[in-house]
JSON list of C-alpha atoms and ligand atoms in Angstrom, two decimals:
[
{"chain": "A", "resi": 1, "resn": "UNK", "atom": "CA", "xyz": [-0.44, -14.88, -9.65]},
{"chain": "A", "resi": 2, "resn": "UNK", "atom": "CA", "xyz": [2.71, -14.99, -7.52]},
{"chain": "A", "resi": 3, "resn": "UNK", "atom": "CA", "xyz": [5.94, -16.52, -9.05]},
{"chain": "A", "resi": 4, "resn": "UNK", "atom": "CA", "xyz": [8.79, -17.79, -6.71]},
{"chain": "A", "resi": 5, "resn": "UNK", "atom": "CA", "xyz": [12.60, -19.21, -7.90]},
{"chain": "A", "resi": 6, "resn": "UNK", "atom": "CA", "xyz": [14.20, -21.11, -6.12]},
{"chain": "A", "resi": 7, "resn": "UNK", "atom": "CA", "xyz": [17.87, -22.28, -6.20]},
{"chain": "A", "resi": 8, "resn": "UNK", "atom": "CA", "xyz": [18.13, -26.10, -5.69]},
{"chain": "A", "resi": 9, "resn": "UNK", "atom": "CA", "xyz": [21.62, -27.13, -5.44]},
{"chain": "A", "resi": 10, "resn": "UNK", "atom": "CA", "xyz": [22.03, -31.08, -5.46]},
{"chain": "A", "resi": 11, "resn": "UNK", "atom": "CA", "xyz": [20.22, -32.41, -8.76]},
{"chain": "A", "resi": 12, "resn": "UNK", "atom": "CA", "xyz": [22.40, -34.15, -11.14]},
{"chain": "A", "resi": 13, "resn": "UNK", "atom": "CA", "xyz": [19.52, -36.36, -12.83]},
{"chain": "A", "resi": 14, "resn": "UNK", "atom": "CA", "xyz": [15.95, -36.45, -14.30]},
{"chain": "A", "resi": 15, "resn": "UNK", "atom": "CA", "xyz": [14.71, -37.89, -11.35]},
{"chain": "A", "resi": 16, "resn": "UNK", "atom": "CA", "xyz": [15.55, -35.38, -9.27]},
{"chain": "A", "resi": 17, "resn": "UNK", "atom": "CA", "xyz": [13.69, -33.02, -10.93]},
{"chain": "A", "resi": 18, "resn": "UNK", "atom": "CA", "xyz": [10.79, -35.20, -10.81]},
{"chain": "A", "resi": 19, "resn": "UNK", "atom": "CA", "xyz": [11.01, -35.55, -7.18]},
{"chain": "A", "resi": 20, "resn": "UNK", "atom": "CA", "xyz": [11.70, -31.57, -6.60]},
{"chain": "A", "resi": 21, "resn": "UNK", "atom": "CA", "xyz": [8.55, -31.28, -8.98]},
{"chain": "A", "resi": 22, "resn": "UNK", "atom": "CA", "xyz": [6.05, -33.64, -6.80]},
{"chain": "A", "resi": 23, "resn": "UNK", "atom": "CA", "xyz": [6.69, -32.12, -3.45]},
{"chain": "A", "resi": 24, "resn": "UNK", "atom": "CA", "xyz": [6.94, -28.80, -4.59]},
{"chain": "A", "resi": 25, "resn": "UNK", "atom": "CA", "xyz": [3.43, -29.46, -5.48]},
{"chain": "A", "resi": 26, "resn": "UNK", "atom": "CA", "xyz": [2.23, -31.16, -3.27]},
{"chain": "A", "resi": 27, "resn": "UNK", "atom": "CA", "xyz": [3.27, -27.70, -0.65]},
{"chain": "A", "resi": 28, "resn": "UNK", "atom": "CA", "xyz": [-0.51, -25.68, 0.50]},
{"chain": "A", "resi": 29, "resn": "UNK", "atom": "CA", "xyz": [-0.84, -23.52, -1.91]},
{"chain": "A", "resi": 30, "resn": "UNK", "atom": "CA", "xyz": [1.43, -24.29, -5.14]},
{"chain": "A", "resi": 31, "resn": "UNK", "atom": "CA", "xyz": [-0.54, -24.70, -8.41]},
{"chain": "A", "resi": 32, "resn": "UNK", "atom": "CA", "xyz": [2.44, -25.63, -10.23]},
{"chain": "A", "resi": 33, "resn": "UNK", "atom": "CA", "xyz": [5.98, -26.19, -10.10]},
{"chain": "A", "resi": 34, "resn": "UNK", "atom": "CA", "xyz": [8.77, -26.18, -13.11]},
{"chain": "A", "resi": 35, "resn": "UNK", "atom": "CA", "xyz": [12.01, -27.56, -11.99]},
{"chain": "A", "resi": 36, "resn": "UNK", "atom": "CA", "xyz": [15.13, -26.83, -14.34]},
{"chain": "A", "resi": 37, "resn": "UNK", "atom": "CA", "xyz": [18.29, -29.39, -14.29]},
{"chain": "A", "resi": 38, "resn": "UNK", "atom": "CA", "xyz": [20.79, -27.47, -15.50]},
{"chain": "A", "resi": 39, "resn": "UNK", "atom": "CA", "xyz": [19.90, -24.26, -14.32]},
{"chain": "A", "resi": 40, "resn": "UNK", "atom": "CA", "xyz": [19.14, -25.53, -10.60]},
{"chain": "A", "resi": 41, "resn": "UNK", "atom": "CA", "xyz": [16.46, -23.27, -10.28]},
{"chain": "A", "resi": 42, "resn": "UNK", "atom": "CA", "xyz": [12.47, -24.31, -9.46]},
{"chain": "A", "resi": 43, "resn": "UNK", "atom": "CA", "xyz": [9.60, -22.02, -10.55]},
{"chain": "A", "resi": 44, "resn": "UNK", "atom": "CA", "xyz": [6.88, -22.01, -7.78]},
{"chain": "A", "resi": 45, "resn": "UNK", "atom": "CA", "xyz": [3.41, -20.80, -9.32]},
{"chain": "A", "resi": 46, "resn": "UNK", "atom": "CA", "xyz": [0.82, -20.09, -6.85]},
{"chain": "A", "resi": 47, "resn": "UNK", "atom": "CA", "xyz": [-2.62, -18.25, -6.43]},
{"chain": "A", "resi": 48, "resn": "UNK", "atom": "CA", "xyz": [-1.46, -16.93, -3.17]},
{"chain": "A", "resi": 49, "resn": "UNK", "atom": "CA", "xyz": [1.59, -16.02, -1.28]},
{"chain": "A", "resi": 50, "resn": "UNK", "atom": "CA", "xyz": [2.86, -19.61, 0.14]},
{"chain": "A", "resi": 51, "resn": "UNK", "atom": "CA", "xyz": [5.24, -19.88, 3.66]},
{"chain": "A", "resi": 52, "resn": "UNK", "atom": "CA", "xyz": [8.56, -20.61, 1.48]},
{"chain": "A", "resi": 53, "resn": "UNK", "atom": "CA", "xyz": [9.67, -22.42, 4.57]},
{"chain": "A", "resi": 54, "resn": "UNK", "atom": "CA", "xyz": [7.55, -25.45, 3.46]},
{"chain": "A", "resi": 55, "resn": "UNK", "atom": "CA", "xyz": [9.18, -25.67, 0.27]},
{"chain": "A", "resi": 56, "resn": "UNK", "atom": "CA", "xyz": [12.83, -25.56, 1.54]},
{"chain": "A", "resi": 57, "resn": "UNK", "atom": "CA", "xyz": [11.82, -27.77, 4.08]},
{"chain": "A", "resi": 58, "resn": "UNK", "atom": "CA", "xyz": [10.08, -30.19, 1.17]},
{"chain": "A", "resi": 59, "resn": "UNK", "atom": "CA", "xyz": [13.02, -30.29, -0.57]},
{"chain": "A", "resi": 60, "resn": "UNK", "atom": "CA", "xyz": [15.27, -30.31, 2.42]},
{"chain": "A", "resi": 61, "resn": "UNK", "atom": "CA", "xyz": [13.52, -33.28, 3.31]},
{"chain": "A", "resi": 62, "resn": "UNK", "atom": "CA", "xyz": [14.38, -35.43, -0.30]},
{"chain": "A", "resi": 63, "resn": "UNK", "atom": "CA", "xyz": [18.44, -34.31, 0.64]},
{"chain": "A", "resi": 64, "resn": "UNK", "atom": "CA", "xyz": [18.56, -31.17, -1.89]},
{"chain": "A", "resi": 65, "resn": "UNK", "atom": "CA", "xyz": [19.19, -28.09, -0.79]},
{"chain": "A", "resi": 66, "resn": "UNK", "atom": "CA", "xyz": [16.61, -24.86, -1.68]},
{"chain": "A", "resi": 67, "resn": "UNK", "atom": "CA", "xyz": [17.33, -21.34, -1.45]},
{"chain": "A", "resi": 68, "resn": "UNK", "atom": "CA", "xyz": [14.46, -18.43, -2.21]},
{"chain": "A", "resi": 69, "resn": "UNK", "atom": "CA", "xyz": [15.96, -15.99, -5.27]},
{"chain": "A", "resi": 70, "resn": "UNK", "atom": "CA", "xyz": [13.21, -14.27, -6.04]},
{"chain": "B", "resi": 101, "resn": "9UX", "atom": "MO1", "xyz": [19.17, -40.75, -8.97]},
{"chain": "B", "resi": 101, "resn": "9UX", "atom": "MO2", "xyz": [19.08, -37.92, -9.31]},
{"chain": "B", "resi": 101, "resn": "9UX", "atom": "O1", "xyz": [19.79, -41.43, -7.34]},
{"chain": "B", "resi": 101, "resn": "9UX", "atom": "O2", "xyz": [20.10, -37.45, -7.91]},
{"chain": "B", "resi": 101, "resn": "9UX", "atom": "S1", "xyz": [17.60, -39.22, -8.29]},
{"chain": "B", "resi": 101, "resn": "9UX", "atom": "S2", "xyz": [20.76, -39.26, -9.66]}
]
């Protein structure tokens, strides 16, 4: 299993998350994705590695901002 954080900076509501969550998941590869509000970080859960520059770009896309921690 291969666990990725990510720092999203630009959430301020549940929503957000929500929206961070579903593309997140819907990127080739991700089984599941936990996004956290208040610690602007998302979890990336995944079978396999996955081309992080999908996921910045997914959440580029929805006007947040992504950076890979770990
Ligand atoms: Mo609603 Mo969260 O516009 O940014 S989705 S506050």
């Amino acid at each position: 299993m291969n666990r990725t954080v990510l720092k999203i900076e630009g959430m301020t509501c549940d929503h957000c998350v929500h929206t961070i969550e579903k593309v997140l998941s819907a990127v080739p590869g991700v089984e599941k994705a936990e996004v956290n509000l208040k610690q602007k970080s998302a979890v990336i859960i995944s079978d396999r590695p996955i081309d992080m520059s999908n996921a910045i770009f997914a959440v580029e896309q929805e006007g947040y901002k992504a950076i890979v921690i770990s």
